Amino acid sequence: MRTFIWMMVLSLFVVIGFAAKAYTVEPYTVEPYTVSGRLHYPTNFSLPSDAIATITLTDVSPLQDSSAAFIARQTIHPPHLDASVSFRLEIDPAEISDRHLYAIQARVASAGQVILRNASAYPVITQGHPTTVDVYLSLSSASSRR
């Protein structure tokens, strides 16, 4: 009888071992979010040769006593001399919350001065917003005074 009980216990461990192996969840990798698009600037504007375009993704959720949280940035130097510049940001999904609002901000600087920037908000990723945007830049107030 004692041998029979040991055989049953051993059989139970073997069955549990096979069942556990059959239901093991393999780890998976989460693909990064990609936000991409094009920066467009006025067609009658010539970019200086030292121009640097900077595109940032920030968390712009309305939170008390805090500034926008930086998520990702791409710097393009020098930007292509076309009427638009392509960008692509890869974002770790762990940095994104469905309850937050994210936006693309862009600027072009030359000789340490911002000469172009977006004047409109470009929300992305969450709350039904796209992951591909066309960002229209306009002359910044500092460059229009020159």
PDB file of C-alpha atoms in Angstrom:
ATOM      1  CA  MET A   1       0.000   0.000   0.000  1.00  0.00           C
ATOM      2  CA  ARG A   2       2.836   2.326   0.875  1.00  0.00           C
ATOM      3  CA  THR A   3       4.467   1.747  -2.520  1.00  0.00           C
ATOM      4  CA  PHE A   4       1.160   2.450  -4.207  1.00  0.00           C
ATOM      5  CA  ILE A   5       0.862   5.842  -2.451  1.00  0.00           C
ATOM      6  CA  TRP A   6       4.413   6.776  -3.444  1.00  0.00           C
ATOM      7  CA  MET A   7       3.699   5.811  -7.047  1.00  0.00           C
ATOM      8  CA  MET A   8       0.561   7.984  -7.040  1.00  0.00           C
ATOM      9  CA  VAL A   9       2.458  10.965  -5.564  1.00  0.00           C
ATOM     10  CA  LEU A  10       5.241  10.547  -8.112  1.00  0.00           C
ATOM     11  CA  SER A  11       2.693  10.290 -10.944  1.00  0.00           C
ATOM     12  CA  LEU A  12       0.982  13.426  -9.698  1.00  0.00           C
ATOM     13  CA  PHE A  13       4.276  15.366  -9.752  1.00  0.00           C
ATOM     14  CA  VAL A  14       4.979  14.157 -13.299  1.00  0.00           C
ATOM     15  CA  VAL A  15       1.508  15.245 -14.476  1.00  0.00           C
ATOM     16  CA  ILE A  16       1.832  18.644 -12.765  1.00  0.00           C
ATOM     17  CA  GLY A  17       5.273  19.108 -14.322  1.00  0.00           C
ATOM     18  CA  PHE A  18       3.971  18.434 -17.842  1.00  0.00           C
ATOM     19  CA  ALA A  19       0.925  20.656 -17.276  1.00  0.00           C
ATOM     20  CA  ALA A  20       3.087  23.517 -16.004  1.00  0.00           C
ATOM     21  CA  LYS A  21       5.382  23.213 -19.002  1.00  0.00           C
ATOM     22  CA  ALA A  22       2.421  23.191 -21.401  1.00  0.00           C
ATOM     23  CA  TYR A  23       1.013  26.426 -19.933  1.00  0.00           C
ATOM     24  CA  THR A  24       4.237  28.347 -19.528  1.00  0.00           C
ATOM     25  CA  VAL A  25       3.905  31.843 -20.963  1.00  0.00           C
ATOM     26  CA  GLU A  26       6.885  32.833 -23.035  1.00  0.00           C
ATOM     27  CA  PRO A  27       8.196  36.351 -22.438  1.00  0.00           C
ATOM     28  CA  TYR A  28       7.511  38.757 -25.248  1.00  0.00           C
ATOM     29  CA  THR A  29       9.002  42.005 -26.354  1.00  0.00           C
ATOM     30  CA  VAL A  30       6.835  45.072 -26.680  1.00  0.00           C
ATOM     31  CA  GLU A  31       7.340  47.018 -29.866  1.00  0.00           C
ATOM     32  CA  PRO A  32       8.185  50.684 -29.291  1.00  0.00           C
ATOM     33  CA  TYR A  33       5.712  53.344 -30.272  1.00  0.00           C
ATOM     34  CA  THR A  34       6.832  55.208 -33.357  1.00  0.00           C
ATOM     35  CA  VAL A  35       5.818  58.801 -33.963  1.00  0.00           C
ATOM     36  CA  SER A  36       6.809  60.112 -37.350  1.00  0.00           C
ATOM     37  CA  GLY A  37       6.004  62.878 -39.739  1.00  0.00           C
ATOM     38  CA  ARG A  38       7.312  65.862 -41.605  1.00  0.00           C
ATOM     39  CA  LEU A  39       8.229  69.378 -40.587  1.00  0.00           C
ATOM     40  CA  HIS A  40       6.977  71.928 -43.112  1.00  0.00           C
ATOM     41  CA  TYR A  41       8.234  75.486 -43.210  1.00  0.00           C
ATOM     42  CA  PRO A  42       7.252  78.474 -45.346  1.00  0.00           C
ATOM     43  CA  THR A  43       8.157  77.962 -48.996  1.00  0.00           C
ATOM     44  CA  ASN A  44       9.438  81.529 -49.286  1.00  0.00           C
ATOM     45  CA  PHE A  45      11.927  80.920 -46.459  1.00  0.00           C
ATOM     46  CA  SER A  46      15.490  79.693 -47.020  1.00  0.00           C
ATOM     47  CA  LEU A  47      17.054  77.660 -44.243  1.00  0.00           C
ATOM     48  CA  PRO A  48      20.531  78.849 -43.227  1.00  0.00           C
ATOM     49  CA  SER A  49      23.298  76.304 -43.732  1.00  0.00           C
ATOM     50  CA  ASP A  50      23.838  75.995 -39.947  1.00  0.00           C
ATOM     51  CA  ALA A  51      20.152  75.308 -39.209  1.00  0.00           C
ATOM     52  CA  ILE A  52      19.353  72.596 -36.653  1.00  0.00           C
ATOM     53  CA  ALA A  53      15.868  71.078 -36.409  1.00  0.00           C
ATOM     54  CA  THR A  54      14.799  69.688 -33.026  1.00  0.00           C
ATOM     55  CA  ILE A  55      11.654  67.609 -32.632  1.00  0.00           C
ATOM     56  CA  THR A  56      10.468  66.623 -29.142  1.00  0.00           C
ATOM     57  CA  LEU A  57       7.676  64.496 -27.768  1.00  0.00           C
ATOM     58  CA  THR A  58       6.427  65.754 -24.417  1.00  0.00           C
ATOM     59  CA  ASP A  59       3.761  64.762 -21.934  1.00  0.00           C
ATOM     60  CA  VAL A  60       1.537  67.846 -21.902  1.00  0.00           C
ATOM     61  CA  SER A  61      -1.116  66.468 -19.545  1.00  0.00           C
ATOM     62  CA  PRO A  62      -2.519  69.199 -17.331  1.00  0.00           C
ATOM     63  CA  LEU A  63      -0.825  68.485 -14.007  1.00  0.00           C
ATOM     64  CA  GLN A  64      -0.632  71.022 -11.213  1.00  0.00           C
ATOM     65  CA  ASP A  65       2.749  72.507 -10.378  1.00  0.00           C
ATOM     66  CA  SER A  66       4.686  70.653 -13.051  1.00  0.00           C
ATOM     67  CA  SER A  67       6.111  71.379 -16.446  1.00  0.00           C
ATOM     68  CA  ALA A  68       5.747  69.186 -19.517  1.00  0.00           C
ATOM     69  CA  ALA A  69       7.689  65.943 -19.182  1.00  0.00           C
ATOM     70  CA  PHE A  70      10.205  65.218 -21.936  1.00  0.00           C
ATOM     71  CA  ILE A  71       9.750  61.752 -23.523  1.00  0.00           C
ATOM     72  CA  ALA A  72      11.862  61.692 -26.711  1.00  0.00           C
ATOM     73  CA  ARG A  73      13.892  63.988 -28.964  1.00  0.00           C
ATOM     74  CA  GLN A  74      15.431  63.939 -32.412  1.00  0.00           C
ATOM     75  CA  THR A  75      17.904  66.499 -33.699  1.00  0.00           C
ATOM     76  CA  ILE A  76      18.494  66.825 -37.422  1.00  0.00           C
ATOM     77  CA  HIS A  77      21.617  68.703 -38.469  1.00  0.00           C
ATOM     78  CA  PRO A  78      21.623  70.088 -41.043  1.00  0.00           C
ATOM     79  CA  PRO A  79      18.038  69.714 -42.184  1.00  0.00           C
ATOM     80  CA  HIS A  80      17.513  68.930 -45.819  1.00  0.00           C
ATOM     81  CA  LEU A  81      16.996  72.025 -47.898  1.00  0.00           C
ATOM     82  CA  ASP A  82      13.623  70.773 -49.145  1.00  0.00           C
ATOM     83  CA  ALA A  83      10.412  72.485 -48.093  1.00  0.00           C
ATOM     84  CA  SER A  84       9.984  69.757 -45.457  1.00  0.00           C
ATOM     85  CA  VAL A  85      12.072  67.566 -43.163  1.00  0.00           C
ATOM     86  CA  SER A  86      11.175  63.989 -42.139  1.00  0.00           C
ATOM     87  CA  PHE A  87      11.430  62.852 -38.522  1.00  0.00           C
ATOM     88  CA  ARG A  88      10.908  59.606 -36.604  1.00  0.00           C
ATOM     89  CA  LEU A  89      10.831  59.117 -32.828  1.00  0.00           C
ATOM     90  CA  GLU A  90      10.820  55.710 -31.115  1.00  0.00           C
ATOM     91  CA  ILE A  91       9.259  55.684 -27.661  1.00  0.00           C
ATOM     92  CA  ASP A  92       9.336  53.008 -24.988  1.00  0.00           C
ATOM     93  CA  PRO A  93       5.679  52.005 -24.340  1.00  0.00           C
ATOM     94  CA  ALA A  94       6.431  51.935 -20.596  1.00  0.00           C
ATOM     95  CA  GLU A  95       6.758  55.732 -20.737  1.00  0.00           C
ATOM     96  CA  ILE A  96       3.247  56.195 -22.167  1.00  0.00           C
ATOM     97  CA  SER A  97       0.022  56.318 -20.125  1.00  0.00           C
ATOM     98  CA  ASP A  98      -3.352  56.103 -21.867  1.00  0.00           C
ATOM     99  CA  ARG A  99      -4.630  58.777 -19.476  1.00  0.00           C
ATOM    100  CA  HIS A 100      -1.994  61.345 -20.476  1.00  0.00           C
ATOM    101  CA  LEU A 101      -1.814  63.672 -23.455  1.00  0.00           C
ATOM    102  CA  TYR A 102       1.337  63.821 -25.606  1.00  0.00           C
ATOM    103  CA  ALA A 103       2.337  66.382 -28.219  1.00  0.00           C
ATOM    104  CA  ILE A 104       5.031  66.997 -30.810  1.00  0.00           C
ATOM    105  CA  GLN A 105       6.899  70.270 -30.548  1.00  0.00           C
ATOM    106  CA  ALA A 106       9.393  71.390 -33.162  1.00  0.00           C
ATOM    107  CA  ARG A 107      11.784  74.222 -33.796  1.00  0.00           C
ATOM    108  CA  VAL A 108      14.588  75.179 -36.116  1.00  0.00           C
ATOM    109  CA  ALA A 109      17.501  77.198 -34.756  1.00  0.00           C
ATOM    110  CA  SER A 110      20.381  79.010 -36.427  1.00  0.00           C
ATOM    111  CA  ALA A 111      23.309  80.761 -34.709  1.00  0.00           C
ATOM    112  CA  GLY A 112      21.753  79.963 -31.325  1.00  0.00           C
ATOM    113  CA  GLN A 113      18.441  81.670 -32.174  1.00  0.00           C
ATOM    114  CA  VAL A 114      15.125  79.923 -32.792  1.00  0.00           C
ATOM    115  CA  ILE A 115      14.005  80.970 -36.266  1.00  0.00           C
ATOM    116  CA  LEU A 116      11.054  78.619 -36.842  1.00  0.00           C
ATOM    117  CA  ARG A 117       8.674  76.869 -34.456  1.00  0.00           C
ATOM    118  CA  ASN A 118       5.284  75.248 -34.425  1.00  0.00           C
ATOM    119  CA  ALA A 119       2.471  77.625 -33.528  1.00  0.00           C
ATOM    120  CA  SER A 120      -0.213  74.934 -33.195  1.00  0.00           C
ATOM    121  CA  ALA A 121      -0.460  71.917 -30.919  1.00  0.00           C
ATOM    122  CA  TYR A 122       0.176  68.514 -32.495  1.00  0.00           C
ATOM    123  CA  PRO A 123      -1.235  65.867 -30.111  1.00  0.00           C
ATOM    124  CA  VAL A 124      -0.164  62.269 -30.784  1.00  0.00           C
ATOM    125  CA  ILE A 125      -0.427  58.632 -29.588  1.00  0.00           C
ATOM    126  CA  THR A 126      -3.213  58.622 -26.961  1.00  0.00           C
ATOM    127  CA  GLN A 127      -6.867  59.637 -26.789  1.00  0.00           C
ATOM    128  CA  GLY A 128      -7.462  58.818 -30.452  1.00  0.00           C
ATOM    129  CA  HIS A 129      -4.631  60.973 -31.791  1.00  0.00           C
ATOM    130  CA  PRO A 130      -2.436  59.735 -34.668  1.00  0.00           C
ATOM    131  CA  THR A 131       1.183  58.584 -34.624  1.00  0.00           C
ATOM    132  CA  THR A 132       1.980  60.315 -37.916  1.00  0.00           C
ATOM    133  CA  VAL A 133       1.733  64.108 -38.158  1.00  0.00           C
ATOM    134  CA  ASP A 134       2.562  66.981 -40.462  1.00  0.00           C
ATOM    135  CA  VAL A 135       3.981  69.804 -38.332  1.00  0.00           C
ATOM    136  CA  TYR A 136       3.787  73.285 -39.829  1.00  0.00           C
ATOM    137  CA  LEU A 137       6.420  75.728 -38.662  1.00  0.00           C
ATOM    138  CA  SER A 138       6.191  79.492 -38.789  1.00  0.00           C
ATOM    139  CA  LEU A 139       8.667  82.280 -38.169  1.00  0.00           C
ATOM    140  CA  SER A 140       9.331  82.742 -34.485  1.00  0.00           C
ATOM    141  CA  SER A 141       8.767  86.200 -33.041  1.00  0.00           C
ATOM    142  CA  ALA A 142      12.540  86.675 -32.508  1.00  0.00           C
ATOM    143  CA  SER A 143      13.395  85.974 -36.156  1.00  0.00           C
ATOM    144  CA  SER A 144      10.616  88.176 -37.527  1.00  0.00           C
ATOM    145  CA  ARG A 145      12.146  91.213 -35.727  1.00  0.00           C
ATOM    146  CA  ARG A 146      15.402  90.937 -37.707  1.00  0.00           C
TER     147      ARG A 146
END
